[in-house]
Amino acid sequence: MIVMDFQTGDALVLVDLQNDFCPGGALPIEGGHEVVEAVNPWIAAATAAGIPVFASRDWHPEGHMSFQARGGPWPPHCLQDSDGAAFHPRLQLPADAIKVTKGVRFDQDQNSAFDQTGLADELRRRGISRVWVAGLAQDVCVAATALDGRQEGFEVMLIKEGTRPVTAEGGEEALERMQEAGVQVVNAD
Ligand code: VGL
Ligand code: ZN
């Protein structure tokens, strides 16, 4: 078990810690708000170690193709500039956190923070070789991000207490897929 063992060449990548994915939001994930509390110490440790913090956000146009009205799987969520799309108020993002905006395309969804955002190139440009991933949801955007991170050649550490799934079965299945792809699962407790 490796705990908050940050080193030069690391980045912390926080996926979609937005109001709509927390209880009371448009696409609530059970315990989503607890994830926010769980990642705050990781943000503090990263900042103390000089490790950059990236924060992705789902940022959909009105009537996005991933919404049920368009035949997609999801209720409307994370509408651009809405309160639901805002980062959770208790998330202690540093002022210099680098935001990664996704889900903006009209013609397709982007679950992974790497999907057509240029994130992989930006990480490489900064000399980053290992990413610590946490956020929502474990079986959707976190899994897609962790798997793409591996695909792009990064070491990937999944912060287990820093993520929750939409469904328990989906979460288990995603965890297996991530581990098979070489994602290391770590826990602070
Ligand atoms: C997500 C469902 C729809 C996520 C985004 O961030 O995991 N899930 N859009
Ligand atoms: Zn979405």
Tab-separated table of C-alpha atoms in Angstrom, residues 14-184:
chain	number	residue	atom	x	y	z
A	14	LEU	CA	-9.583	14.925	-10.057
A	15	VAL	CA	-12.474	13.823	-12.217
A	16	ASP	CA	-15.821	15.644	-12.278
A	17	LEU	CA	-16.203	16.570	-8.597
A	18	GLN	CA	-19.270	18.616	-9.485
A	19	ASN	CA	-22.547	19.301	-7.686
A	20	ASP	CA	-24.675	17.332	-10.134
A	21	PHE	CA	-22.829	14.102	-9.275
A	22	CYS	CA	-23.385	14.576	-5.536
A	23	PRO	CA	-26.560	13.939	-3.497
A	24	GLY	CA	-29.125	16.609	-4.416
A	25	GLY	CA	-27.715	16.951	-7.933
A	26	ALA	CA	-29.155	15.936	-11.290
A	27	LEU	CA	-27.206	12.654	-11.542
A	28	PRO	CA	-26.453	11.925	-7.898
A	29	ILE	CA	-23.920	9.270	-6.920
A	30	GLU	CA	-24.318	7.744	-3.482
A	31	GLY	CA	-21.653	9.173	-1.183
A	32	GLY	CA	-20.424	11.585	-3.844
A	33	HIS	CA	-19.995	14.326	-1.256
A	34	GLU	CA	-17.881	11.980	0.906
A	35	VAL	CA	-15.463	11.657	-1.974
A	36	VAL	CA	-14.956	15.415	-1.840
A	37	GLU	CA	-13.909	15.174	1.826
A	38	ALA	CA	-11.680	12.196	1.031
A	39	VAL	CA	-9.758	13.974	-1.722
A	40	ASN	CA	-9.160	17.230	0.163
A	41	PRO	CA	-6.184	15.773	2.122
A	42	TRP	CA	-4.749	14.487	-1.154
A	43	ILE	CA	-5.020	17.972	-2.646
A	44	ALA	CA	-3.258	19.426	0.412
A	45	ALA	CA	-0.491	16.822	0.181
A	46	ALA	CA	-0.065	17.386	-3.560
A	47	THR	CA	0.138	21.137	-3.104
A	48	ALA	CA	2.691	20.738	-0.287
A	49	ALA	CA	4.774	18.494	-2.560
A	50	GLY	CA	4.559	20.893	-5.521
A	51	ILE	CA	2.532	18.401	-7.536
A	52	PRO	CA	0.133	19.950	-10.079
A	53	VAL	CA	-3.585	19.411	-9.610
A	54	PHE	CA	-5.807	18.910	-12.655
A	55	ALA	CA	-9.591	19.076	-12.233
A	56	SER	CA	-11.851	17.866	-15.025
A	57	ARG	CA	-15.436	18.988	-15.384
A	58	ASP	CA	-18.333	17.614	-17.377
A	59	TRP	CA	-19.662	20.649	-19.266
A	60	HIS	CA	-22.601	19.842	-21.497
A	61	PRO	CA	-24.505	22.062	-23.896
A	62	GLU	CA	-28.311	22.200	-23.569
A	63	GLY	CA	-29.884	19.052	-25.050
A	64	HIS	CA	-26.614	17.123	-25.216
A	65	MET	CA	-26.643	13.855	-27.142
A	66	SER	CA	-25.807	11.905	-23.937
A	67	PHE	CA	-29.152	12.944	-22.411
A	68	GLN	CA	-32.151	10.592	-22.412
A	69	ALA	CA	-34.240	12.955	-24.576
A	70	ARG	CA	-31.673	12.368	-27.336
A	71	GLY	CA	-31.533	8.604	-26.775
A	72	GLY	CA	-28.546	8.752	-24.441
A	73	PRO	CA	-28.206	7.024	-21.058
A	74	TRP	CA	-28.303	10.040	-18.739
A	75	PRO	CA	-30.708	12.629	-17.382
A	76	PRO	CA	-29.683	16.204	-18.184
A	77	HIS	CA	-26.681	17.128	-16.005
A	78	CYS	CA	-23.701	19.487	-15.811
A	79	LEU	CA	-25.238	22.110	-18.063
A	80	GLN	CA	-22.665	24.746	-18.932
A	81	ASP	CA	-22.512	27.566	-16.348
A	82	SER	CA	-25.228	25.995	-14.145
A	83	ASP	CA	-24.861	25.488	-10.381
A	84	GLY	CA	-24.962	21.749	-11.035
A	85	ALA	CA	-21.869	22.010	-13.207
A	86	ALA	CA	-19.916	23.941	-10.565
A	87	PHE	CA	-17.231	22.163	-8.577
A	88	HIS	CA	-18.529	21.029	-5.174
A	89	PRO	CA	-18.310	23.945	-2.714
A	90	ARG	CA	-16.341	21.852	-0.203
A	91	LEU	CA	-13.727	20.823	-2.765
A	92	GLN	CA	-10.555	22.676	-1.789
A	93	LEU	CA	-9.083	23.232	-5.219
A	94	PRO	CA	-5.885	25.268	-5.222
A	95	ALA	CA	-6.090	28.586	-7.077
A	96	ASP	CA	-3.695	27.237	-9.691
A	97	ALA	CA	-5.614	24.016	-10.347
A	98	ILE	CA	-5.700	23.303	-14.072
A	99	LYS	CA	-9.213	22.777	-15.353
A	100	VAL	CA	-9.992	20.250	-18.065
A	101	THR	CA	-13.358	20.796	-19.726
A	102	LYS	CA	-15.057	17.913	-21.529
A	103	GLY	CA	-18.461	16.796	-22.722
A	104	VAL	CA	-18.764	19.940	-24.831
A	105	ARG	CA	-18.948	18.219	-28.207
A	106	PHE	CA	-22.372	18.204	-29.856
A	107	ASP	CA	-21.773	14.951	-31.701
A	108	GLN	CA	-20.338	12.643	-29.037
A	109	ASP	CA	-19.755	12.289	-25.303
A	110	GLN	CA	-16.315	12.489	-23.689
A	111	ASN	CA	-16.172	10.377	-20.525
A	112	SER	CA	-12.400	10.382	-20.237
A	113	ALA	CA	-10.536	13.546	-19.239
A	114	PHE	CA	-8.043	12.490	-21.926
A	115	ASP	CA	-10.636	12.265	-24.710
A	116	GLN	CA	-9.804	15.002	-27.236
A	117	THR	CA	-8.750	17.438	-24.516
A	118	GLY	CA	-5.006	17.412	-25.150
A	119	LEU	CA	-4.423	16.359	-21.542
A	120	ALA	CA	-1.869	13.650	-22.371
A	121	ASP	CA	0.319	16.088	-24.328
A	122	GLU	CA	0.024	18.698	-21.591
A	123	LEU	CA	1.090	16.168	-18.934
A	124	ARG	CA	4.057	15.067	-21.063
A	125	ARG	CA	4.999	18.693	-21.719
A	126	ARG	CA	5.207	19.134	-17.934
A	127	GLY	CA	7.359	16.030	-17.544
A	128	ILE	CA	4.637	14.062	-15.822
A	129	SER	CA	4.806	10.278	-15.998
A	130	ARG	CA	2.455	9.222	-13.202
A	131	VAL	CA	-1.087	10.345	-12.432
A	132	TRP	CA	-3.096	9.864	-9.243
A	133	VAL	CA	-6.775	9.678	-10.166
A	134	ALA	CA	-9.862	10.229	-8.011
A	135	GLY	CA	-13.377	11.562	-8.503
A	136	LEU	CA	-16.760	10.618	-9.946
A	137	ALA	CA	-17.920	8.283	-11.147
A	138	GLN	CA	-15.766	5.209	-10.588
A	139	ASP	CA	-17.554	3.183	-13.280
A	140	VAL	CA	-17.888	5.980	-15.843
A	141	CYS	CA	-15.547	8.942	-16.134
A	142	VAL	CA	-12.958	7.826	-13.568
A	143	ALA	CA	-12.603	4.405	-15.208
A	144	ALA	CA	-12.420	5.955	-18.692
A	145	THR	CA	-9.773	8.431	-17.503
A	146	ALA	CA	-7.664	5.818	-15.699
A	147	LEU	CA	-7.794	3.436	-18.674
A	148	ASP	CA	-6.888	6.183	-21.150
A	149	GLY	CA	-4.048	7.214	-18.858
A	150	ARG	CA	-2.614	3.703	-19.137
A	151	GLN	CA	-3.208	3.714	-22.896
A	152	GLU	CA	-1.233	6.959	-23.124
A	153	GLY	CA	1.648	5.345	-21.255
A	154	PHE	CA	1.259	6.907	-17.820
A	155	GLU	CA	1.546	5.090	-14.543
A	156	VAL	CA	-1.898	5.352	-12.978
A	157	MET	CA	-2.727	5.252	-9.278
A	158	LEU	CA	-6.412	5.074	-8.380
A	159	ILE	CA	-7.268	6.601	-5.000
A	160	LYS	CA	-9.863	4.091	-3.823
A	161	GLU	CA	-11.499	6.166	-1.100
A	162	GLY	CA	-11.603	9.082	-3.506
A	163	THR	CA	-14.130	7.541	-5.861
A	164	ARG	CA	-17.665	6.071	-5.910
A	165	PRO	CA	-19.604	4.282	-8.644
A	166	VAL	CA	-23.042	4.939	-10.130
A	167	THR	CA	-23.826	1.265	-9.416
A	168	ALA	CA	-21.994	-1.133	-7.074
A	169	GLU	CA	-21.709	-3.845	-9.760
A	170	GLY	CA	-20.457	-1.331	-12.279
A	171	GLY	CA	-17.884	-0.162	-9.749
A	172	GLU	CA	-16.559	-3.687	-9.149
A	173	GLU	CA	-16.386	-4.407	-12.850
A	174	ALA	CA	-14.606	-1.110	-13.526
A	175	LEU	CA	-12.105	-1.810	-10.748
A	176	GLU	CA	-11.256	-5.172	-12.332
A	177	ARG	CA	-10.849	-3.630	-15.775
A	178	MET	CA	-8.588	-0.916	-14.378
A	179	GLN	CA	-6.426	-3.399	-12.470
A	180	GLU	CA	-6.130	-5.612	-15.552
A	181	ALA	CA	-4.876	-2.550	-17.427
A	182	GLY	CA	-2.170	-1.988	-14.802
A	183	VAL	CA	-3.853	0.684	-12.691
A	184	GLN	CA	-2.612	0.485	-9.090
